C-alpha atoms as one frame of an Amber mdcrd trajectory, in Angstrom:
protein
  -0.101  -0.065  -0.062   3.176   2.360   0.858   4.558   1.460  -2.742   0.959
   2.341  -4.663   1.084   6.126  -2.547   4.498   6.574  -3.695   3.747   6.125
  -6.903   0.990   8.447  -7.168   2.938  11.564  -5.305   5.907  10.555  -7.716
   2.983  10.594 -10.810   1.697  13.832  -9.120   4.988  16.030  -8.787   6.133
  15.093 -12.264   2.579  16.440 -13.626   3.040  19.309 -11.597   7.167  20.093
 -12.839   5.758  19.693 -15.894   2.863  21.782 -16.013   3.068  25.059 -13.331
  -0.087  25.757 -13.358  -3.768  25.192 -15.184  -7.182  26.569 -14.915 -10.385
  26.451 -16.971 -12.955  29.232 -18.120 -16.571  29.017 -19.413 -17.163  31.321
 -21.737 -20.741  32.733 -23.251 -21.238  34.987 -26.750 -23.828  35.617 -28.616
 -23.699  34.802 -32.447 -22.178  37.329 -34.136 -20.552  39.195 -31.392 -16.831
  38.950 -30.365 -15.449  36.403 -28.270 -12.354  36.482 -26.663 -10.693  33.630
 -25.034  -7.752  34.582 -22.229  -4.426  32.422 -21.478  -2.912  32.967 -18.333
  -0.051  35.905 -18.289   3.060  34.603 -18.170   6.336  36.958 -18.166   7.709
  38.531 -21.779  11.005  37.608 -20.896  10.511  33.918 -20.126   8.477  33.023
 -22.861   9.459  30.554 -25.556   6.054  29.587 -27.562   2.106  29.718 -27.428
  -0.203  27.874 -28.635  -4.277  27.775 -29.557  -6.163  24.767 -30.687  -9.497
  23.708 -30.742  -9.772  19.956 -29.780 -10.543  18.319 -32.606  -8.283  16.694
 -35.124  -8.595  18.900 -38.357  -9.012  22.176 -36.230  -7.518  25.630 -36.013
  -4.139  25.681 -34.386  -2.552  29.174 -34.295   1.238  29.536 -32.672   3.613
  31.713 -32.081   7.227  31.064 -31.428   8.984  33.898 -29.253  12.956  34.131
 -29.889  11.716  33.534 -34.201   9.441  35.678 -33.875   7.010  34.403 -36.096
   3.323  33.241 -36.323   1.900  29.799 -38.086  -1.725  29.236 -38.819  -3.408
  26.009 -39.805  -6.682  25.747 -40.421  -7.968  28.865 -39.285 -10.066  31.235
 -41.105  -9.264  35.136 -40.614 -12.334  35.485 -37.969  -9.694  33.997 -35.855
  -6.282  35.829 -34.701  -4.447  37.181 -31.423  -6.412  39.981 -29.749  -3.577
  41.548 -28.765   0.081  40.804 -29.633   0.980  37.426 -28.506   4.357  38.399
 -26.383   2.502  40.557 -24.526  -0.902  38.982 -23.820  -1.771  35.736 -25.782
  -5.658  36.201 -25.613  -7.527  34.765 -28.759 -10.133  36.643 -30.808 -13.011
  35.306 -32.655 -15.074  37.959 -34.711 -18.189  37.669 -35.397 -18.372  33.971
 -33.657 -21.241  31.698 -35.330 -22.230  28.067 -34.326 -19.454  26.495 -36.266
 -16.935  27.813 -33.665 -18.480  26.381 -30.804 -16.258  24.207 -28.453 -13.033
  23.346 -25.827 -10.322  25.170 -26.445  -6.362  25.029 -24.950  -3.935  27.621
 -24.659  -0.538  25.846 -24.013   2.723  28.229 -22.964   5.891  27.332 -22.991
   8.599  28.975 -20.414  11.556  29.446 -18.676   9.449  28.827 -15.612   7.760
  25.972 -16.536   4.490  25.071 -18.840   0.915  26.311 -18.380  -2.498  25.076
 -19.497  -5.112  26.859 -19.942  -8.768  25.410 -20.680 -11.393  27.407 -22.315
 -15.483  26.298 -22.839 -17.290  28.219 -26.182 -20.401  28.463 -25.962 -22.551
  30.188 -28.345 -25.628  31.555 -27.832 -28.459  32.580 -30.477 -31.144  34.354
 -29.552 -34.449  33.127 -31.076 -36.978  35.067 -33.663 -40.594  36.008 -31.964
 -43.991  35.717 -33.528 -47.213  35.652 -32.394 -50.233  34.717 -34.279 -53.791
  33.443 -34.678 -55.398  30.866 -36.336 -59.694  30.997 -37.394 -60.031  28.325
 -34.417 -59.117  31.252 -32.321 -55.728  30.160 -31.495 -53.212  31.950 -30.450
 -49.444  31.086 -31.365 -46.209  32.541 -30.088 -43.296  30.559 -31.457 -39.611
  31.376 -30.701 -37.984  30.383 -33.741 -34.333  28.708 -33.973 -33.047  30.025
 -30.434 -30.053  28.408 -28.620 -30.602  27.130 -26.172 -34.336  26.626 -26.086
 -36.638  29.910 -25.045 -39.140  30.286 -22.336 -42.133  31.006 -23.218 -44.962
  32.279 -20.572 -48.288  33.635 -21.101 -50.154  36.669 -19.565 -52.694  36.247
 -17.770 -51.694  33.042 -17.217 -53.036  29.181 -18.451 -53.305  25.874 -17.420
 -55.266  25.220 -20.912 -51.537  26.364 -23.253 -49.791  23.339 -24.659 -45.940
  22.897 -26.375 -43.824  21.809 -29.038 -40.266  21.412 -29.663 -38.194  21.303
 -32.841 -34.386  20.648 -32.739 -32.229  20.967 -35.617 -29.300  19.711 -36.937
 -26.922  22.995 -36.015 -28.276  22.617 -32.497 -30.663  25.328 -32.459 -34.133
  24.590 -31.071 -37.822  26.221 -32.086 -40.472  26.026 -29.375 -44.183  26.952
 -29.782 -46.693  27.102 -27.305 -50.605  27.413 -28.258 -53.612  28.711 -26.239
 -57.028  28.784 -26.948 -59.728  32.087 -26.228 -62.760  31.004 -27.887 -64.555
  31.488 -24.864 -62.606  34.366 -23.287 -63.797  37.592 -23.744 -60.447  39.393
 -22.850 -59.516  42.239 -25.026 -55.712  40.945 -25.308 -53.295  38.317 -24.863
 -49.395  38.425 -23.911 -46.532  36.398 -25.331 -43.591  36.626 -22.735 -40.564
  34.775 -24.276 -37.713  34.786 -22.002 -34.328  33.708 -23.944 -30.586  34.356
 -22.277 -29.683  36.414 -25.365 -33.074  38.951 -24.797 -36.557  38.740 -23.017
 -39.205  40.196 -25.060 -43.165  40.534 -24.719 -45.536  40.876 -27.378 -49.090
  41.388 -27.464 -51.987  40.003 -29.938 -55.059  42.274 -29.805 -57.625  39.470
 -29.811 -60.963  41.553 -30.910 -58.857  42.804 -34.096 -57.461  39.062 -34.524
 -60.878  37.556 -34.314 -63.341  39.950 -36.173 -66.629  38.947 -36.210 -66.645
  37.931 -39.889 -69.209  35.641 -40.654 -71.814  38.120 -38.969 -70.849  40.669
 -41.030 -71.382  38.341 -43.716 -74.555  37.768 -43.536 -75.403  41.170 -42.577
 -73.782  42.473 -46.057 -75.860  39.849 -48.211 -78.825  40.224 -46.177 -78.254
  43.716 -47.022 -78.094  42.960 -50.528 -80.617  41.066 -50.621 -83.251  43.862
 -49.246 -81.471  46.381 -52.058 -82.263  44.302 -54.825 -85.885  42.584 -53.593
 -86.702  46.864 -53.409 -85.276  47.621 -57.153 -86.947  44.687 -58.471 -90.324
  45.745 -57.170 -90.269  49.679 -58.316 -89.075  47.603 -61.857 -92.375  45.191
 -61.302 -93.953  48.419 -60.423 -93.670  50.722 -62.758 -94.000  48.154 -66.111
 -97.292  47.224 -64.603 -98.097  51.231 -64.320 -97.033  51.409 -67.671 -98.857
  48.252 -69.565-102.044  49.537 -67.498-100.816  53.232 -69.591-100.768  50.886
 -73.056-104.207  49.437 -72.267-105.951  52.784 -72.043-104.177  53.380 -74.858
-105.827  51.192 -77.381-108.633  53.040 -76.712-107.451  56.410 -77.282-103.971
  55.888 -78.570-102.269  58.763 -77.522 -99.661  61.213 -79.825 -96.932  62.987
 -78.681 -96.262  67.106 -79.481 -94.511  67.277 -82.895 -96.480  64.202 -84.522
 -95.602  64.107 -87.783 -97.341  60.544 -89.536 -95.460  58.712 -92.213 -97.775
  56.413 -95.040 -96.557  53.190 -95.917 -97.770  53.165 -98.956 -97.608  56.356
-101.696 -99.992  58.564-102.774-101.055  58.179-106.582-101.949  61.023-108.707
-106.352  59.954-108.516-107.431  58.176-105.331-110.876  56.920-104.458-111.532
  57.669-100.792-111.989  53.692-100.523-108.327  53.175-101.301-107.194  55.938
 -99.352-109.121  54.854 -96.176-106.827  51.452 -97.177-103.218  53.123 -96.613
-102.221  52.649 -93.258-100.376  55.109 -91.183 -97.497  54.771 -88.512 -97.525
  56.341 -84.935-101.230  58.232 -85.462-103.745  59.368 -83.684-107.239  59.463
 -84.657-108.142  62.668 -83.051-105.373  64.485 -85.320-105.916  63.222 -88.371
-108.423  65.666 -90.804-110.297  63.328 -93.226-109.856  65.499 -96.388-112.622
  62.717 -98.713
C-alpha cells in the first residue's frame, strides 16, 4: 500500500513539474459578436512559445514562437486571430463568432519557468425569432424560432390550457411553439412573454382585431344586398305594371306625342278614290289629329 502511494505521489510531482499551472474558463457569446478567450499571463522575458488549439483533429491551430518572432496558422479562418500582441497578451479573438466556433479550446504556454495549460469552453448563444399569431379556430400561437438554448414561453394572463412543442434543428438550435385557445374568453388582449439568455421579448395580440366577427358581417352584408335587390325589383315590376296599364288604356284612345308626324306606308297616287285612301296605313298616328279630307 505504501509503495502505491509513493508511485502516485511521484506521478503527481511529475505533473506539477511539467505543468506549473492550469485553469478552466467558460465563455458564452452571442452569435455575431466578439469572443475573447484569455490565457494566463507569463512574463515577456520568460515566454518561449504559445499555442492555441481547438479540440478536433482538423481544427484550428494558432502558434507564436518568440525567439523567431514567428506566427503559424493551420486550418484557421481569418475570423480567428490574436486579440493583442502574443508576446504581451496571448488572448485569442474570434469575430464574428458563429455556431461552428463552439467547442473546447486549449492554450499551451512554454516558458523558462515551466509549461502552463489553460482550458476554455466556448458556448455560442443564438437569440430566437419571436412571432405571435392566431388561426381561424381562435388559438393564439407564440413561436420562438431557431434559438440556442431553447427559449421559455409564458402567457399573460397565465392559463393552464396552453400546450407546447419543440423542434430540434441539426445546427443545435431549437424552435419552441406554445398554443393557447381563447374561444370562451372575453379578454381584449393576450400577451406572450419569451425569456432567453440573449433577450427578453414581450408581444401582445389584440383579440378583438385578431378574431373579427367575420361570419356575422358577411351575413349582414348579404341581407343588405338582398333587401336592396328586392326593393329594386319591386320598383321595376310596379313601373312595368303601370306602363302596361297605360298602354292598355291607350289602345282605346291612342296617345300622340307632340311634334307628331305621320309616315305613310303607301305612296299617294295622282287619282285616289276614298275607299283606296282609307286602306293606307299610317304609323304612330292618333285619330284625333287626323283630318279626313275626302
